[in-house]
């Protein structure tokens, strides 16, 4: 452990030992908070449906609903019969209230260029693009794939789809051509919106080139609309490929928002499942908008003068809910940053906070742990005094990282909200209310009002204290409505483990004070730097290489990323293990899935330990990969070694 990490650990222990320290909200924070009274929990528990309906009615509806909830387990319909439009709620209604000149987006490009966009500016761009899409034959219900860097056009694209009732499916710009192709094909998208390229750590991501490779095998794609970002030369296929600016510049300024049924699809977002094929998570309009609108207020305490910054990419659900729909439904002013936190230097985030006087900052534990490693000199060199609230999302935050974040970024002044949720849940479900909840470092504290998240035993029995699985006992408005085109998989994945509760796939512990401690996934999904990657997905990418006969992948503990990927590989006869093969296979996975899935460690082996029923013994593999069973290994050439270990593990089990 480095000297700095040791010191942080000591500091943390001291902080935590002090009277079993709870971090209570300061009087000032409490006094000014939007939610400062814990009666909100009681109100929600008394009548959950009425509670959610009250929050839904803060949105603008073209037609009010007839019924709040129709629940035929596992299928929910919220605000039945209601009609609204998500882009109207994020734009038109603010402009009608005179907020057209309010800043919506303060965008900062990685090379240092910047753009400031008001709500009126975003509104105009969204309307124009909506007209372009219509002109290209995109109709209500059609799917549009968005494969863009973190530029304002990504927001325009999502809201333009929402405006005309098209369903967007955003694919993270770091995903490979194969991953993009798989998603476009599953969604049967008609059109891809991409850019010539995007900037990341000083380099150009060749987005259009990747989109071309994907589109070559996607017969449903009629057009590719290309935003000019980097200006590099790219081939444009005549008839299919169109420059975004050429069309948008000429388009009409207004496009009537489509009145969408509350249950009409708003988007599909793909997330890893325990099989190799990603799941297209379906979100609809009314319930989703209610969830993200309300939780943005409760958890982030957003007020008109705040400058909010969520550092997630728009390709993940965090970007959907807490850059686009939640903050914009609240008329927030926010930062959008294109690039990496260490470009040109390791203080880029802190420089942005200083420059724009960011008040609320929302990031991931993996980033916080990276900042810890880089050292406090980077944040210390910038003025962070504008900050008043900090958030964390994506994976469990260890107490050391929590305390470091609270102290070195929040200067012991800002509450830290550790927010638990999933692509499937649509909005935050477990989190402190910063003006109400006493915080315990490392705990996401309690379920939000109106959310019945519980810890259950293997048999599905709710427990008051102890460890088990995290489940949700009643429907909530922004819950997924299914897996696109696969109701059976939806039922099996989420609703078959327990009789009448949603299975999150996470382990959790509840303490004597009713605080929840999330313990990570209990299935074969890894959380690498907060990103869901299934072991199966990486295994199939490996066996796709002609040299590989078989593989088994496990997530191993990593100080920075939470988890890293270790792959056990059996090579086909005639192939040699070694550094070259190691590099080839790592590169192959990165090419097949994307750089986020690149294995950290490849261990060549002659055999894989399996149970009698043929199941891979992942616990043993994890112990080997983490050096517990065998010490550090890169090759397990002798099959007897595995046999001996297997027997030992079977005896222990
Ligand atoms: O394991 C949990 C972890 O991330 C998973 C959901 O991943 P995804 O769908 O990609 O959404 C991430 C952003 C919402 C969960 O099943 N997770 C997310 N937030 C937390 C967390 N684990 C612990 N604490 C959190 N705050």
XYZ file of C-alpha atoms and ligand atoms in Angstrom:
679
model
C 0.000 0.000 0.000
C 1.311 3.489 -0.791
C 2.147 5.968 1.976
C -0.804 8.110 0.970
C -3.256 5.188 1.020
C -1.992 4.204 4.463
C -2.547 7.677 5.742
C -6.079 7.775 4.319
C -6.854 4.457 5.946
C -5.642 5.781 9.307
C -7.665 8.961 8.896
C -10.727 6.908 8.038
C -10.381 4.644 11.025
C -10.042 7.696 13.256
C -13.087 9.334 11.764
C -15.165 6.205 12.026
C -14.108 5.455 15.578
C -15.119 8.862 16.832
C -18.388 8.012 18.629
C -19.225 5.544 15.840
C -19.534 8.659 13.789
C -22.693 9.576 11.957
C -22.501 12.511 9.602
C -25.586 14.557 10.337
C -26.697 17.319 7.961
C -25.618 20.776 9.085
C -28.328 23.136 10.300
C -27.733 25.355 7.317
C -28.098 22.526 4.816
C -31.200 21.276 6.570
C -32.806 24.699 6.708
C -32.384 25.252 2.972
C -33.080 21.730 1.717
C -36.060 21.005 -0.512
C -36.838 17.970 1.654
C -36.102 18.636 5.303
C -38.722 16.639 7.056
C -38.735 12.903 7.476
C -42.506 12.840 7.374
C -42.131 12.271 3.620
C -41.368 8.590 4.387
C -44.514 8.244 6.433
C -46.619 10.013 3.837
C -45.362 7.628 1.139
C -45.873 4.525 3.278
C -49.468 5.518 4.103
C -50.531 5.493 0.482
C -47.791 4.750 -2.002
C -49.914 5.284 -5.097
C -51.288 8.625 -3.948
C -47.751 9.694 -3.052
C -46.363 8.913 -6.502
C -49.402 10.458 -8.168
C -48.726 13.695 -6.312
C -45.206 13.805 -7.754
C -46.438 12.822 -11.223
C -48.815 15.758 -11.183
C -45.847 18.137 -10.934
C -45.097 17.229 -14.545
C -47.128 18.675 -17.423
C -49.649 16.208 -18.830
C -51.668 16.675 -22.030
C -54.218 14.366 -20.505
C -54.506 13.202 -16.920
C -54.414 9.479 -16.092
C -57.515 7.471 -15.154
C -55.759 5.070 -12.856
C -52.448 5.373 -10.983
C -51.329 1.754 -11.125
C -52.337 -1.415 -12.879
C -50.172 -4.180 -11.399
C -50.346 -7.643 -12.900
C -47.152 -9.099 -11.491
C -44.626 -8.772 -13.088
C -46.123 -6.249 -15.495
C -46.824 -2.742 -14.245
C -48.649 0.125 -15.891
C -48.399 3.503 -14.211
C -50.633 6.504 -14.800
C -52.889 4.515 -17.096
C -54.529 6.591 -19.808
C -52.336 9.653 -19.131
C -50.647 11.459 -22.010
C -47.464 13.523 -21.934
C -44.248 14.146 -23.797
C -40.800 13.892 -22.206
C -39.183 16.585 -24.363
C -42.095 18.944 -23.626
C -41.472 18.391 -19.924
C -37.752 19.052 -20.293
C -38.069 22.123 -22.525
C -41.386 23.686 -23.557
C -42.839 24.016 -20.105
C -39.782 25.861 -18.796
C -39.809 28.223 -21.751
C -43.515 28.867 -21.196
C -42.645 29.849 -17.630
C -40.111 32.386 -18.916
C -36.977 30.306 -18.372
C -35.881 30.344 -22.023
C -32.792 32.381 -21.187
C -31.726 30.154 -18.345
C -28.519 28.229 -19.025
C -29.253 24.571 -19.617
C -25.849 23.204 -20.584
C -22.355 24.466 -19.941
C -20.404 22.209 -22.221
C -16.674 21.754 -22.125
C -14.869 19.864 -24.872
C -11.748 17.928 -23.994
C -9.419 20.134 -26.081
C -10.683 23.173 -24.138
C -13.424 24.485 -26.438
C -16.724 25.314 -24.766
C -20.377 26.060 -25.503
C -23.052 27.681 -23.405
C -26.622 26.736 -24.283
C -29.808 28.196 -22.870
C -33.081 26.297 -22.635
C -34.197 28.246 -25.710
C -31.073 27.107 -27.609
C -31.636 23.464 -26.709
C -35.318 23.796 -27.572
C -34.519 25.148 -31.033
C -31.952 22.441 -31.771
C -34.255 19.678 -30.556
C -37.193 20.930 -32.627
C -35.083 21.192 -35.748
C -33.600 17.759 -35.319
C -37.045 16.307 -34.619
C -38.166 17.690 -37.982
C -35.094 16.226 -39.676
C -35.826 12.801 -38.227
C -39.421 12.993 -39.369
C -38.286 14.027 -42.825
C -36.052 10.963 -42.962
C -39.032 8.748 -42.322
C -38.627 8.145 -38.582
C -42.097 7.741 -37.087
C -43.553 7.187 -33.629
C -42.382 3.850 -32.222
C -39.384 3.534 -34.603
C -36.016 2.916 -32.987
C -33.046 5.246 -33.420
C -29.530 4.333 -32.297
C -27.379 7.115 -30.850
C -23.620 6.579 -30.913
C -22.110 9.909 -29.985
C -19.391 11.431 -27.846
C -20.330 13.628 -24.889
C -21.420 16.626 -26.943
C -24.683 18.594 -26.672
C -25.955 16.893 -29.831
C -26.286 13.707 -27.765
C -28.852 15.482 -25.582
C -30.565 16.973 -28.641
C -30.750 13.530 -30.236
C -32.395 11.911 -27.224
C -34.901 14.722 -26.764
C -35.655 14.920 -30.499
C -36.539 11.217 -30.502
C -38.711 11.715 -27.432
C -40.404 14.663 -29.125
C -41.632 12.629 -32.079
C -42.230 9.448 -30.095
C -39.286 7.539 -31.562
C -37.504 5.174 -29.180
C -33.830 5.911 -28.654
C -31.206 3.380 -27.851
C -27.969 5.043 -26.858
C -24.808 2.990 -27.264
C -21.748 4.069 -25.270
C -19.114 5.555 -27.600
C -16.452 3.199 -26.221
C -18.308 0.114 -27.433
C -16.954 -1.790 -30.420
C -18.540 -2.261 -33.851
C -19.724 -5.721 -32.810
C -21.399 -4.394 -29.665
C -23.040 -1.583 -31.618
C -24.167 -4.011 -34.311
C -25.681 -6.390 -31.769
C -27.720 -3.586 -30.178
C -28.834 -2.039 -33.460
C -29.912 -5.434 -34.744
C -31.792 -6.349 -31.594
C -33.611 -2.997 -31.567
C -34.057 -3.058 -35.363
C -33.109 0.585 -35.481
C -33.743 2.571 -38.671
C -31.142 5.213 -38.222
C -27.873 5.841 -36.391
C -26.879 9.272 -35.166
C -23.121 9.427 -34.766
C -20.202 11.829 -35.181
C -17.063 11.805 -37.288
C -15.186 11.265 -34.023
C -14.862 12.341 -30.420
C -11.962 13.293 -28.175
C -10.733 11.070 -25.397
C -7.426 11.566 -23.588
C -6.075 13.616 -26.450
C -6.887 10.994 -29.063
C -9.712 10.806 -31.571
C -12.270 8.010 -31.233
C -13.174 6.951 -34.798
C -16.917 6.763 -34.206
C -18.109 6.990 -37.805
C -15.677 4.323 -38.914
C -16.992 2.011 -36.185
C -20.597 2.856 -37.037
C -19.858 2.000 -40.692
C -18.530 -1.413 -39.732
C -21.612 -2.078 -37.621
C -24.085 -0.734 -40.176
C -22.656 -2.984 -42.886
C -24.373 -5.853 -41.109
C -27.537 -4.062 -40.029
C -30.076 -4.262 -42.842
C -32.636 -2.115 -40.979
C -30.381 0.975 -41.071
C -31.546 3.409 -43.731
C -29.477 6.431 -42.759
C -26.513 7.525 -40.702
C -26.705 11.110 -39.551
C -23.212 12.416 -38.827
C -22.353 15.287 -36.488
C -19.123 17.062 -37.353
C -17.049 17.159 -34.185
C -13.394 16.539 -34.944
C -13.352 17.518 -38.620
C -11.281 14.502 -39.627
C -11.792 12.970 -43.048
C -14.390 10.244 -43.156
C -16.037 8.409 -46.020
C -19.715 9.282 -46.545
C -21.784 6.653 -48.343
C -23.934 8.441 -50.828
C -27.669 8.189 -50.154
C -27.170 6.617 -46.727
C -24.873 9.020 -44.866
C -25.949 12.587 -44.208
C -24.271 15.499 -42.480
C -26.261 16.515 -39.419
C -25.577 20.253 -39.810
C -26.654 20.353 -43.442
C -30.074 19.013 -42.546
C -30.568 20.707 -39.184
C -29.620 24.146 -40.517
C -32.378 23.936 -43.096
C -35.067 22.443 -40.845
C -38.145 24.232 -39.507
C -37.915 25.713 -36.018
C -40.920 24.035 -34.483
C -42.084 20.449 -34.277
C -45.284 19.596 -32.442
C -44.528 17.248 -29.523
C -46.205 13.870 -29.925
C -48.730 13.177 -27.147
C -47.382 9.905 -25.785
C -49.289 7.451 -23.715
C -47.769 7.157 -20.223
C -46.866 3.583 -21.123
C -45.418 4.317 -24.578
C -41.773 3.402 -24.838
C -39.285 6.204 -24.249
C -36.084 4.239 -24.665
C -34.287 0.941 -24.712
C -30.922 0.736 -22.987
C -28.810 -2.390 -23.193
C -27.150 -3.819 -20.125
C -25.213 -7.015 -19.564
C -27.024 -10.121 -18.474
C -25.776 -13.435 -17.187
C -25.893 -14.869 -20.703
C -23.667 -13.457 -23.442
C -26.519 -11.487 -25.006
C -27.183 -8.047 -23.524
C -30.675 -7.252 -22.274
C -32.586 -4.385 -23.890
C -34.110 -2.711 -20.837
C -37.357 -0.970 -21.739
C -38.441 2.279 -20.095
C -41.722 4.017 -20.758
C -42.696 7.655 -20.458
C -44.964 8.633 -17.545
C -43.569 6.544 -14.715
C -39.965 7.036 -15.767
C -40.308 10.809 -15.975
C -42.012 10.886 -12.572
C -39.216 8.836 -10.997
C -36.325 10.851 -12.388
C -38.029 14.203 -11.841
C -38.819 13.471 -8.189
C -35.533 11.817 -7.232
C -33.488 14.633 -8.785
C -35.227 16.967 -6.356
C -35.042 14.719 -3.301
C -31.502 13.407 -3.648
C -29.710 16.292 -5.367
C -31.782 19.010 -3.772
C -31.624 20.915 -7.062
C -32.551 24.587 -6.847
C -32.743 27.163 -9.633
C -29.300 28.610 -8.897
C -27.441 25.293 -8.681
C -24.781 24.171 -11.139
C -25.112 20.418 -11.325
C -22.490 18.075 -12.685
C -23.006 14.382 -13.257
C -19.812 12.976 -14.762
C -21.407 9.865 -16.278
C -21.449 9.230 -19.996
C -24.752 9.582 -21.761
C -24.361 5.969 -22.905
C -25.164 4.702 -19.405
C -28.407 4.962 -17.501
C -26.885 7.545 -15.154
C -26.484 9.876 -18.122
C -30.058 9.216 -19.239
C -31.640 9.848 -15.858
C -29.312 12.402 -14.262
C -28.010 14.410 -17.217
C -30.944 14.393 -19.578
C -34.356 13.600 -18.139
C -34.095 14.302 -14.383
C -32.137 17.570 -14.347
C -33.794 18.914 -17.492
C -37.291 18.160 -16.190
C -36.212 20.319 -13.242
C -34.889 23.154 -15.455
C -31.422 22.661 -13.987
C -28.207 24.240 -15.191
C -25.589 21.620 -15.726
C -22.092 20.829 -16.875
C -21.382 18.406 -19.656
C -17.762 17.394 -20.184
C -16.533 15.463 -23.193
C -13.309 13.917 -22.066
C -11.162 12.240 -19.512
C -10.347 13.460 -15.965
C -6.593 13.452 -16.565
C -6.435 15.497 -19.714
C -4.339 17.553 -20.054
C -3.584 17.114 -16.317
C -4.991 15.219 -13.380
C -6.879 18.229 -12.107
C -9.240 18.643 -15.054
C -12.376 17.880 -13.010
C -11.352 20.273 -10.239
C -10.522 22.965 -12.793
C -14.011 22.565 -14.264
C -15.605 22.839 -10.810
C -13.587 25.996 -10.163
C -14.327 27.518 -13.582
C -18.089 26.977 -13.529
C -18.612 27.130 -9.750
C -20.219 23.708 -9.659
C -22.416 23.237 -6.587
C -23.472 19.572 -6.897
C -21.057 16.914 -8.111
C -22.056 13.313 -8.883
C -19.444 10.709 -9.792
C -18.423 7.063 -9.332
C -16.367 5.329 -6.612
C -13.867 4.102 -9.199
C -13.150 7.731 -10.118
C -12.879 8.701 -6.444
C -10.375 5.908 -5.798
C -8.362 7.046 -8.821
C -8.305 10.610 -7.466
C -7.127 9.245 -4.102
C -4.248 7.515 -5.832
C -3.306 10.633 -7.775
C -3.057 12.565 -4.518
C -4.647 15.578 -2.841
C -2.342 18.109 -4.504
C -4.662 18.114 -7.555
C -7.921 19.114 -5.832
C -6.002 21.244 -3.305
C -4.721 23.409 -6.128
C -8.254 24.429 -7.159
C -11.018 26.397 -5.512
C -13.783 23.932 -4.701
C -15.643 26.208 -2.314
C -18.721 26.372 -4.579
C -19.536 22.703 -3.857
C -22.359 21.973 -1.438
C -23.364 18.363 -2.172
C -21.526 15.274 -3.429
C -22.911 12.061 -4.886
C -21.650 8.583 -5.673
C -23.075 5.886 -7.944
C -22.345 2.666 -9.757
C -20.766 0.340 -7.223
C -20.274 0.034 -3.489
C -18.198 2.893 -2.116
C -15.702 1.734 0.476
C -15.601 3.829 3.685
C -12.020 4.995 2.970
C -13.088 6.463 -0.379
C -16.224 7.973 1.177
C -14.255 9.716 3.915
C -11.606 10.908 1.454
C -14.302 12.329 -0.836
C -16.065 14.009 2.071
C -12.840 15.519 3.389
C -10.730 16.391 0.362
C -13.434 17.313 -2.137
C -16.295 18.306 0.152
C -13.926 19.889 2.741
C -16.022 18.289 5.508
C -18.855 20.580 4.517
C -20.840 18.701 1.860
C -23.066 15.707 2.523
C -22.216 12.641 0.394
C -25.210 10.868 -1.095
C -24.369 7.276 -1.985
C -27.085 6.372 -4.472
C -27.983 2.767 -5.275
C -29.923 1.947 -8.416
C -29.731 0.075 -11.723
C -30.437 0.463 -15.436
C -33.542 -1.549 -14.639
C -34.784 0.670 -11.807
C -34.658 3.830 -13.961
C -34.100 6.125 -10.998
C -32.313 6.095 -7.649
C -34.074 3.811 -5.159
C -31.763 3.771 -2.151
C -30.077 6.970 -1.016
C -29.892 9.450 1.806
C -32.048 12.558 1.661
C -29.252 15.068 2.228
C -31.302 17.397 4.430
C -32.719 14.603 6.548
C -30.566 11.477 6.763
C -27.614 10.942 9.081
C -24.885 9.402 6.933
C -22.724 6.366 7.585
C -19.700 6.159 5.270
C -20.078 3.148 2.978
C -23.834 2.763 3.415
C -26.393 3.930 0.852
C -28.573 4.349 3.978
C -32.293 3.788 3.349
C -34.806 3.232 0.568
C -36.264 6.460 -0.776
C -39.854 7.316 0.092
C -42.295 5.149 -1.840
C -39.704 2.411 -2.401
C -40.008 -0.934 -0.630
C -36.427 -2.227 -0.870
C -35.707 -4.998 1.608
C -33.096 -7.606 2.483
C -34.384 -11.142 2.126
C -33.068 -14.612 2.884
C -32.483 -17.323 0.297
C -36.143 -18.290 0.822
C -37.371 -14.760 0.252
C -38.137 -13.914 3.878
C -37.601 -10.255 4.776
C -35.121 -9.743 7.585
C -34.734 -6.797 9.928
C -31.040 -7.285 10.526
C -28.333 -9.363 8.823
C -27.169 -10.303 5.350
C -29.028 -11.605 2.306
C -30.283 -10.408 -1.073
C -31.644 -7.039 -2.018
C -35.222 -7.277 -3.303
C -37.997 -4.794 -4.005
C -41.397 -5.723 -2.779
C -43.708 -3.441 -4.667
C -43.675 -1.762 -8.080
C -42.315 1.762 -8.522
C -43.090 4.169 -11.383
C -39.736 4.140 -13.198
C -39.248 0.373 -13.084
C -38.313 -1.390 -16.301
C -41.322 -2.581 -18.242
C -39.507 -5.572 -19.658
C -36.634 -6.785 -21.787
C -37.157 -5.735 -25.381
C -38.779 -8.596 -27.246
C -38.231 -11.147 -24.490
C -40.901 -11.382 -21.791
C -39.718 -14.816 -20.714
C -36.235 -13.576 -19.963
C -37.733 -10.656 -18.047
C -39.755 -12.997 -15.844
C -36.910 -15.402 -15.358
C -34.238 -12.808 -14.579
C -36.116 -10.600 -12.169
C -39.274 -12.292 -10.956
C -38.570 -15.990 -10.537
C -36.030 -15.971 -7.709
C -38.597 -14.728 -5.182
C -42.318 -15.289 -5.342
C -43.546 -11.736 -5.334
C -40.562 -9.421 -5.266
C -38.145 -7.985 -7.809
C -34.702 -9.606 -7.579
C -31.944 -7.048 -7.968
C -29.031 -9.476 -8.335
C -27.236 -7.678 -5.467
C -26.230 -8.924 -2.054
C -26.969 -6.592 0.863
C -26.811 -6.315 4.614
C -29.156 -4.418 6.882
C -27.855 -3.173 10.226
C -29.599 -2.618 13.545
C -30.468 0.973 12.545
C -32.132 -0.227 9.347
C -29.250 1.059 7.167
C -28.499 -0.838 3.970
C -24.983 -1.872 2.953
C -24.719 -3.003 -0.665
C -22.344 -5.881 -1.210
C -22.078 -6.147 -4.998
C -23.508 -8.654 -7.460
C -24.371 -12.206 -6.511
C -24.659 -13.404 -10.114
C -22.163 -13.703 -12.954
C -22.107 -10.011 -13.689
C -18.908 -8.139 -12.902
C -18.776 -4.480 -11.942
C -15.652 -3.184 -13.617
C -15.151 0.496 -12.855
C -18.877 0.530 -12.210
C -19.759 -0.967 -15.600
C -21.766 -4.163 -15.827
C -19.945 -6.799 -17.842
C -21.030 -10.405 -17.818
C -18.507 -13.201 -17.496
C -20.275 -14.954 -20.392
C -19.853 -11.973 -22.696
C -16.079 -11.998 -22.189
C -15.926 -15.783 -22.440
C -17.668 -15.734 -25.807
C -15.349 -13.001 -27.032
C -12.366 -15.150 -26.041
C -13.559 -18.358 -27.684
C -14.264 -16.317 -30.785
C -10.479 -16.168 -31.200
C -9.284 -19.114 -33.332
C -6.537 -19.997 -30.836
C -8.863 -20.472 -27.880
C -10.529 -23.785 -27.040
C -12.256 -22.846 -23.805
C -12.315 -20.045 -21.297
C -13.703 -19.082 -17.916
C -13.860 -15.529 -16.697
C -14.129 -14.196 -13.160
C -14.192 -10.766 -11.556
C -11.339 -10.221 -9.118
C -10.919 -7.507 -6.533
C -9.193 -4.388 -7.790
C -8.244 -1.491 -5.549
C -9.268 1.160 -8.070
C -11.868 -0.385 -10.360
C -13.684 -2.377 -7.688
C -13.403 -5.414 -9.898
C -11.094 -6.360 -12.742
C -11.430 -9.163 -15.252
C -9.369 -12.345 -15.011
C -9.677 -14.909 -17.770
C -8.625 -18.546 -17.647
C -7.878 -19.808 -21.122
C -7.315 -23.245 -22.593
C -5.572 -22.885 -25.941
C -6.198 -25.103 -28.924
C -3.485 -27.596 -29.766
C -0.518 -26.008 -31.524
C -0.881 -22.593 -29.877
C 1.684 -21.315 -27.421
C 0.876 -19.421 -24.245
C 3.079 -16.440 -23.543
C 3.275 -12.671 -23.634
C 2.365 -12.433 -27.299
C -0.733 -14.600 -26.937
C -1.660 -12.707 -23.781
C -1.624 -9.405 -25.682
C -3.450 -10.880 -28.681
C -6.283 -12.204 -26.554
C -6.654 -9.051 -24.458
C -6.757 -7.042 -27.671
C -9.285 -9.427 -29.159
C -11.720 -8.933 -26.264
C -11.297 -5.156 -26.424
C -12.042 -5.260 -30.132
C -15.067 -7.537 -29.749
C -16.729 -5.716 -26.861
C -14.906 -2.467 -26.172
C -11.891 -1.365 -24.121
C -13.861 -1.518 -20.850
C -13.967 -5.312 -21.158
C -10.223 -5.820 -21.716
C -9.074 -8.511 -19.246
C -6.474 -7.425 -16.764
C -5.068 -10.922 -16.375
C -5.010 -13.970 -18.606
C -4.090 -17.272 -17.037
C -3.311 -20.080 -19.435
C -4.429 -23.410 -18.135
C -4.615 -27.025 -19.240
C -7.949 -27.596 -17.539
C -10.814 -25.781 -15.864
C -12.095 -26.909 -12.495
C -15.683 -28.082 -12.863
C -18.167 -29.656 -10.515
C -19.555 -33.087 -11.299
C -22.528 -31.443 -12.969
C -20.157 -29.516 -15.220
C -20.428 -26.089 -13.568
C -17.241 -24.064 -13.482
C -16.006 -23.558 -9.915
C -15.712 -19.807 -10.026
C -14.834 -19.386 -6.372
C -11.754 -21.528 -6.898
C -10.848 -19.584 -10.014
C -11.187 -16.313 -8.136
C -8.936 -17.588 -5.385
C -6.355 -18.670 -7.925
C -6.537 -15.408 -9.872
C -6.222 -13.337 -6.703
C -3.225 -15.429 -5.671
C -4.886 -17.031 -2.644
C -4.890 -20.641 -3.763
C -1.599 -20.885 -5.596
C 0.310 -17.667 -5.241
C 0.776 -15.578 -8.353
C 0.229 -17.658 -11.479
C 0.049 -16.986 -15.143
C 0.157 -20.556 -16.383
C -1.457 -23.627 -14.945
C 0.060 -26.094 -17.347
C -0.155 -29.092 -15.092
C -3.692 -30.452 -15.031
C -2.978 -32.250 -11.740
C -2.648 -28.947 -9.949
C -6.222 -28.078 -10.794
C -7.421 -31.574 -9.911
C -5.794 -31.396 -6.491
C -7.231 -27.958 -5.797
C -10.645 -29.062 -6.949
C -10.679 -31.941 -4.522
C -9.613 -29.695 -1.683
C -12.406 -27.206 -2.493
C -15.004 -29.919 -2.802
C -14.030 -31.213 0.633
C -14.369 -27.705 2.067
C -17.727 -27.032 0.445
O -24.505 -3.910 -8.216
C -25.183 -2.679 -8.195
C -24.248 -1.586 -8.638
O -24.457 -1.410 -10.019
C -25.474 -2.300 -10.483
C -26.293 -1.626 -11.546
O -25.492 -1.301 -12.632
P -26.067 -0.450 -13.847
O -27.329 -1.061 -14.305
O -24.961 -0.324 -14.822
O -26.391 0.932 -13.232
C -25.356 1.680 -12.687
C -25.821 3.076 -12.372
C -27.089 3.178 -11.653
C -26.269 -2.641 -9.236
O -26.961 -3.846 -9.364
N -24.491 -0.317 -7.937
C -25.012 0.814 -8.469
N -25.010 1.791 -7.541
C -24.506 1.276 -6.401
C -24.183 -0.074 -6.656
N -23.669 -0.871 -5.695
C -23.477 -0.334 -4.484
N -23.752 0.953 -4.167
C -24.251 1.797 -5.090
N -24.495 3.054 -4.781
